[in-house]
């Protein structure tokens, strides 16, 4: 049975969001029913350890528009999102977080812009609630830096919450890189884009999965995926230091010729050696960032592994998973 076509596909990556699933579904269903067109909600369970999957499956049992992709482990939000987008059949695809930080009530506005002829309508936060000033300041800095050193234009204060038309989704699906910085990829594909503004609310329940170390790595990902400037930095910095060293050497030679030898000089020597050592390690580190990414790219591993798909081909699915595991039992009730 081929998957039925629908107008809207919501793609929801979920990782340990148990308490949020119910309220999220309620709010989304209300908004989507208001739009009065066929839709699907694709949940991607990103290796949750709580009762998220059970809750998703019981939803899927009640509502045929709910589909669940169960990944084999936690792959991270970017990959989970990719898996969902790969499976979406809608004319418009809308990634949205499960913690209700992206208000579903904004979807009709996104849709209206899409109807006006835009291919990408992204939701830009005007305010952020429940986030510390440090988080806001670092986020601000990040968008600034990325804007300066990458050739593509990533809209500021914009997450993954957006609407994409089918042509954009097809373009996006062709970008199979392993190091996925979705915001950058969204921007890279181009097309006619516009923004809709909203207030970012607090998480409904649970904690953010981000910490500063993860955010730092995320920022590195964003920069190295779209810019070679850090690599060039080593070149120019090296050149500058070499130039100064050359001038200083001339100065020493001339001074020695004019005033004779002068042996003491340990402090300046050790300073220069340590400084250059530091610069060299730093430059090697930058190389390493890129080489590591090349390495993960050449291995050509699949982006994600799917453990189970529920609600896609409803009848076949139920037969395949017959009597295998805990989740298979649940599906029994699904197939009815
Ligand atoms: N998420 C995921 N895999 C992860 C981390 C997060 O699928 O490894 C999901 C999470 O369940 C949520 C969304 O990505 O639906 C956004 O996560 P979070 O709220 O932690 O990020 P923030 O809103 O703080 O940027
Ligand atoms: Mg969140």
Coordinates of C-alpha atoms and ligand atoms in Angstrom, one line a residue:
X1 CA 0.0 0.0 0.0
X2 CA 1.7 3.2 -1.0
X3 CA 1.8 6.0 1.5
X4 CA -1.1 8.4 1.0
X5 CA -0.2 11.9 -0.1
X6 CA -0.9 14.7 2.3
X7 CA -0.5 18.5 2.3
X8 CA 1.4 19.0 5.5
X9 CA 4.1 16.9 7.1
X10 CA 5.1 17.8 10.6
X11 CA 8.5 16.4 11.6
X12 CA 9.1 16.1 15.3
X13 CA 12.5 14.8 16.7
X14 CA 12.0 13.5 20.2
X15 CA 14.5 12.5 22.8
X16 CA 13.2 11.7 26.3
X17 CA 10.1 13.9 25.9
X18 CA 7.6 11.6 27.6
X19 CA 5.6 14.2 29.6
X20 CA 5.5 16.5 26.5
X21 CA 4.1 14.1 24.0
X22 CA 0.4 14.3 25.1
X23 CA 0.2 18.1 25.4
X24 CA 2.2 18.6 22.2
X25 CA -0.2 16.3 20.3
X26 CA -3.3 18.0 21.6
X27 CA -2.1 21.4 20.7
X28 CA -0.8 20.4 17.3
X29 CA -3.9 18.4 16.4
X30 CA -6.2 21.4 17.2
X31 CA -4.2 23.7 15.0
X32 CA -3.9 21.2 12.1
X33 CA -7.5 20.3 12.1
X34 CA -8.3 24.0 11.9
X35 CA -6.4 24.1 8.6
X36 CA -8.7 21.5 7.2
X37 CA -6.3 19.7 4.9
X38 CA -4.7 16.2 5.1
X39 CA -1.6 16.1 7.3
X40 CA 0.7 13.7 9.0
X41 CA 2.8 14.0 12.1
X42 CA 6.1 12.1 11.9
X43 CA 7.7 11.6 15.2
X44 CA 11.3 10.5 15.2
X45 CA 12.2 8.7 18.4
X46 CA 15.9 9.5 18.8
X47 CA 16.8 6.7 21.2
X48 CA 14.8 7.9 24.1
X49 CA 15.3 6.0 27.4
X50 CA 12.0 7.0 29.0
X51 CA 8.4 6.1 28.0
X52 CA 8.5 8.3 24.9
X53 CA 8.2 5.5 22.4
X54 CA 5.3 3.8 24.3
X55 CA 3.4 7.1 24.3
X56 CA 4.1 7.6 20.6
X57 CA 2.9 4.2 19.7
X58 CA -0.3 4.5 21.6
X59 CA -0.9 7.8 19.8
X60 CA -0.2 6.1 16.5
X61 CA -2.7 3.5 17.5
X62 CA -5.4 6.1 17.9
X63 CA -4.6 8.5 15.1
X64 CA -3.7 7.2 11.6
X65 CA -2.0 10.5 10.9
X66 CA 0.6 9.8 13.5
X67 CA 3.7 8.0 12.2
X68 CA 6.7 7.0 14.2
X69 CA 10.3 6.3 13.2
X70 CA 12.3 4.6 15.9
X71 CA 16.0 5.1 15.5
X72 CA 18.3 2.4 16.8
X73 CA 20.0 4.8 19.2
X74 CA 20.4 8.5 20.0
X75 CA 21.8 10.2 16.8
X76 CA 21.3 13.8 17.8
X77 CA 18.6 16.2 16.8
X78 CA 20.1 17.1 13.4
X79 CA 20.1 13.5 12.2
X80 CA 16.7 12.8 13.7
X81 CA 15.3 15.7 11.8
X82 CA 16.9 14.4 8.6
X83 CA 15.3 11.0 9.1
X84 CA 11.9 12.6 9.5
X85 CA 12.3 14.8 6.5
X86 CA 13.4 11.8 4.4
X87 CA 10.1 10.1 5.3
X88 CA 7.8 13.1 4.9
X89 CA 5.3 13.0 2.0
X90 CA 3.6 16.3 2.4
X91 CA 3.6 19.2 0.0
X92 CA 4.9 21.4 2.8
X93 CA 7.2 20.0 5.5
X94 CA 7.4 21.6 9.0
X95 CA 10.1 20.6 11.5
X96 CA 8.9 21.4 15.0
X97 CA 10.2 20.7 18.5
X98 CA 8.2 18.5 20.8
X99 CA 8.7 20.6 23.9
X100 CA 6.2 23.3 22.8
X101 CA 8.9 25.9 22.5
X102 CA 7.9 26.3 18.9
X103 CA 4.2 27.3 19.2
X104 CA 2.1 25.2 16.8
X105 CA -0.3 28.2 16.7
X106 CA 2.2 29.8 14.4
X107 CA 1.7 27.2 11.7
X108 CA -1.3 28.9 10.0
X109 CA 0.9 32.0 9.5
X110 CA 3.7 29.9 8.0
X111 CA 1.1 28.3 5.7
X112 CA -0.3 31.7 4.7
X113 CA 3.1 32.8 3.5
X114 CA 3.7 29.6 1.7
X115 CA 0.4 30.1 -0.2
X116 CA 1.7 33.6 -1.1
X117 CA 4.5 31.8 -3.0
X118 CA 7.4 31.5 -0.6
X119 CA 9.3 28.3 -0.6
X120 CA 10.8 28.6 2.9
X121 CA 9.0 30.4 5.7
X122 CA 11.2 30.4 8.8
X123 CA 10.1 31.4 12.3
X124 CA 12.4 33.9 13.9
X125 CA 12.2 34.4 17.7
X126 CA 11.7 37.9 18.8
X127 CA 12.2 37.1 22.4
X128 CA 13.5 34.1 24.3
X129 CA 11.9 33.2 27.5
X130 CA 13.5 31.2 30.3
X131 CA 17.0 31.4 28.9
X132 CA 19.9 32.9 30.8
X133 CA 21.6 36.0 29.6
X134 CA 24.7 33.9 29.1
X135 CA 22.8 31.7 26.7
X136 CA 21.4 34.7 24.9
X137 CA 24.8 36.4 24.7
X138 CA 26.6 33.4 23.3
X139 CA 23.8 32.7 20.8
X140 CA 24.0 36.3 19.7
X141 CA 27.8 36.1 19.3
X142 CA 27.5 32.8 17.4
X143 CA 25.1 34.3 14.8
X144 CA 27.4 37.3 14.4
X145 CA 30.5 35.1 13.8
X146 CA 28.8 32.8 11.4
X147 CA 27.4 35.7 9.5
X148 CA 30.9 37.2 9.2
X149 CA 32.8 34.2 8.1
X150 CA 30.5 32.0 6.1
X151 CA 29.4 32.9 2.6
X152 CA 25.8 31.7 3.1
X153 CA 23.3 33.8 5.0
X154 CA 21.9 32.0 8.0
X155 CA 19.0 34.0 9.4
X156 CA 19.7 35.1 13.0
X157 CA 17.7 33.8 16.0
X158 CA 16.1 31.2 13.8
X159 CA 15.9 27.6 14.8
X160 CA 14.7 24.6 12.8
X161 CA 11.0 25.6 13.1
X162 CA 10.0 26.5 9.6
X163 CA 7.9 25.5 6.6
X164 CA 9.6 24.2 3.5
X165 CA 8.0 23.5 0.1
X166 CA 8.4 20.2 -1.6
X167 CA 11.1 21.5 -4.0
X168 CA 13.2 22.7 -1.1
X169 CA 12.8 19.4 0.7
X170 CA 13.9 17.5 -2.4
X171 CA 17.0 19.7 -2.6
X172 CA 17.7 19.2 1.1
X173 CA 17.4 15.5 0.7
X174 CA 20.3 15.6 -1.7
X175 CA 22.7 17.0 0.9
X176 CA 23.9 13.8 2.6
X177 CA 26.9 15.1 4.6
X178 CA 27.5 13.4 7.9
X179 CA 28.3 16.6 9.8
X180 CA 25.0 18.2 9.6
X181 CA 24.4 21.7 10.6
X182 CA 20.8 21.9 9.6
X183 CA 20.3 25.7 9.8
X184 CA 23.2 26.1 7.4
X185 CA 21.9 23.4 5.1
X186 CA 18.4 25.0 5.1
X187 CA 20.0 28.3 4.1
X188 CA 22.4 26.7 1.6
X189 CA 19.6 25.3 -0.7
X190 CA 18.4 28.9 -1.3
X191 CA 14.9 29.4 -2.8
X192 CA 12.5 32.2 -2.0
X193 CA 12.6 32.7 1.8
X194 CA 10.8 34.9 4.3
X195 CA 10.4 35.2 8.0
X196 CA 7.6 35.2 10.5
X197 CA 8.2 36.5 14.0
X198 CA 7.2 34.9 17.3
X199 CA 7.9 34.8 21.0
X200 CA 9.8 31.7 22.1
X201 CA 8.2 30.2 25.1
X202 CA 9.6 28.1 27.9
X203 CA 9.9 24.4 27.6
X204 CA 6.7 22.7 28.6
X205 CA 8.4 20.0 30.7
X206 CA 11.9 18.6 31.1
X207 CA 15.2 20.1 30.5
X208 CA 17.0 21.2 27.4
X209 CA 19.5 18.7 26.1
X210 CA 22.0 21.4 25.4
X211 CA 24.9 22.4 27.6
X212 CA 27.7 24.8 26.9
X213 CA 30.1 22.1 25.7
X214 CA 27.5 20.8 23.2
X215 CA 26.7 24.3 22.1
X216 CA 30.4 25.0 21.6
X217 CA 30.7 21.9 19.4
X218 CA 27.5 22.9 17.6
X219 CA 29.1 26.3 16.8
X220 CA 32.3 24.6 15.6
X221 CA 30.2 22.4 13.4
X222 CA 28.4 25.4 11.9
X223 CA 31.6 27.3 11.2
X224 CA 33.7 24.4 9.8
X225 CA 30.8 23.1 7.7
X226 CA 30.5 26.3 5.8
X227 CA 33.7 28.2 6.0
X228 CA 37.4 27.6 5.3
X229 CA 38.4 30.9 7.0
X230 CA 39.8 29.2 10.1
X231 CA 42.2 27.3 7.9
X232 CA 43.3 30.5 6.2
X233 CA 43.7 32.1 9.6
X234 CA 46.7 29.9 10.3
X235 CA 48.3 30.9 7.1
X236 CA 47.9 34.6 7.7
X237 CA 48.8 34.5 11.3
X238 CA 51.9 32.5 10.5
X239 CA 52.9 35.0 7.8
X240 CA 52.5 37.9 10.2
X241 CA 54.6 36.3 12.9
X242 CA 57.2 35.3 10.4
X243 CA 57.4 38.9 9.1
X244 CA 57.9 40.3 12.6
X245 CA 60.5 37.6 13.3
X246 CA 62.4 38.6 10.2
X247 CA 62.4 42.3 11.1
X248 CA 63.5 41.4 14.6
X249 CA 66.3 39.3 13.2
X250 CA 67.6 42.2 11.1
X251 CA 67.5 44.4 14.1
X252 CA 69.5 41.9 16.1
X253 CA 72.1 41.5 13.3
X254 CA 72.6 45.2 13.0
X255 CA 72.7 45.7 16.7
X256 CA 75.3 43.0 17.1
X257 CA 77.5 44.5 14.3
X258 CA 77.3 47.9 15.9
X259 CA 77.5 47.2 19.6
X260 CA 78.9 43.7 19.9
X261 CA 77.4 40.6 21.4
X262 CA 75.0 40.6 24.3
X263 CA 74.3 37.2 25.8
X264 CA 71.4 37.5 28.2
X265 CA 68.1 37.1 26.5
X266 CA 66.5 34.1 28.1
X267 CA 63.1 35.7 29.0
X268 CA 62.5 37.0 25.5
X269 CA 63.7 33.7 24.0
X270 CA 61.4 31.5 26.2
X271 CA 58.5 33.8 25.6
X272 CA 58.9 33.6 21.8
X273 CA 59.3 29.8 21.9
X274 CA 56.3 29.3 24.1
X275 CA 54.2 31.7 22.0
X276 CA 55.1 30.0 18.7
X277 CA 54.6 26.6 20.3
X278 CA 51.1 27.6 21.3
X279 CA 50.3 29.1 17.9
X280 CA 51.5 25.9 16.2
X281 CA 49.4 23.6 18.4
X282 CA 46.4 25.9 17.7
X283 CA 46.9 25.7 14.0
X284 CA 47.3 22.0 14.1
X285 CA 44.0 21.9 16.1
X286 CA 42.2 23.8 13.4
X287 CA 43.6 21.3 10.8
X288 CA 42.4 18.5 13.1
X289 CA 38.8 19.9 13.1
X290 CA 38.7 19.7 9.4
X291 CA 40.5 16.4 9.1
X292 CA 38.2 14.8 11.6
X293 CA 35.2 15.9 9.5
X294 CA 36.9 14.6 6.3
X295 CA 37.4 11.3 8.1
X296 CA 33.8 10.9 9.1
X297 CA 32.8 11.9 5.6
X298 CA 34.9 9.3 3.8
X299 CA 33.7 6.4 5.9
X300 CA 30.4 6.8 4.1
X301 CA 28.4 5.4 6.9
X302 CA 24.6 5.8 6.7
X303 CA 23.3 8.9 8.4
X304 CA 21.0 6.9 10.7
X305 CA 19.7 3.4 11.4
X306 CA 16.0 2.8 11.7
X307 CA 14.9 0.2 14.1
X308 CA 11.2 0.4 13.4
X309 CA 8.7 2.3 11.4
X310 CA 5.2 2.5 12.6
X311 CA 2.1 3.8 10.9
X312 CA 3.7 4.1 7.4
X313 CA 2.5 0.9 5.7
X314 CA 0.2 0.0 8.4
X315 CA -0.7 -3.6 7.4
X316 CA 2.7 -4.8 6.3
X317 CA 4.3 -3.2 9.3
X318 CA 2.2 -5.2 11.7
X319 CA 3.0 -8.5 10.1
X320 CA 6.8 -7.8 10.0
X321 CA 7.0 -7.0 13.7
X322 CA 4.8 -9.9 14.8
X323 CA 5.8 -11.3 18.2
X324 CA 9.4 -9.9 18.3
X325 CA 9.7 -7.6 21.1
X326 CA 8.0 -5.4 23.6
X327 CA 7.1 -2.8 20.9
X328 CA 5.8 -5.5 18.5
X329 CA 3.0 -6.3 20.9
X330 CA 1.9 -2.7 20.9
X331 CA 1.8 -2.8 17.2
X332 CA -0.6 -5.6 17.4
X333 CA -3.2 -3.2 18.7
X334 CA -2.1 -0.7 16.0
X335 CA -2.9 -2.9 13.1
X336 CA -6.5 -3.4 14.0
Ligands
LIG1 N1 16.2 16.2 20.4 C1 16.5 15.0 19.7 N2 17.7 14.4 19.9 C2 18.7 14.9 20.8 C3 18.4 16.1 21.5 C4 17.1 16.7 21.3 O1 15.7 14.6 18.9 O2 19.7 14.3 20.9 C5 14.9 16.9 20.2 C6 14.2 17.2 21.5 O3 13.4 16.1 22.0 C7 13.3 18.4 21.1 C8 14.2 19.1 20.1 O4 15.1 18.1 19.6 O5 12.1 18.0 20.5 C9 14.9 20.3 20.7 O6 15.7 19.9 21.8 P1 15.9 20.9 23.0 O7 14.6 21.4 23.5 O8 16.7 20.1 24.0 O9 16.7 22.0 22.4 P2 16.5 23.6 22.6 O10 15.1 23.9 22.4 O11 17.0 23.9 24.0 O12 17.4 24.3 21.5
LIG2 MG1 13.6 23.2 23.4

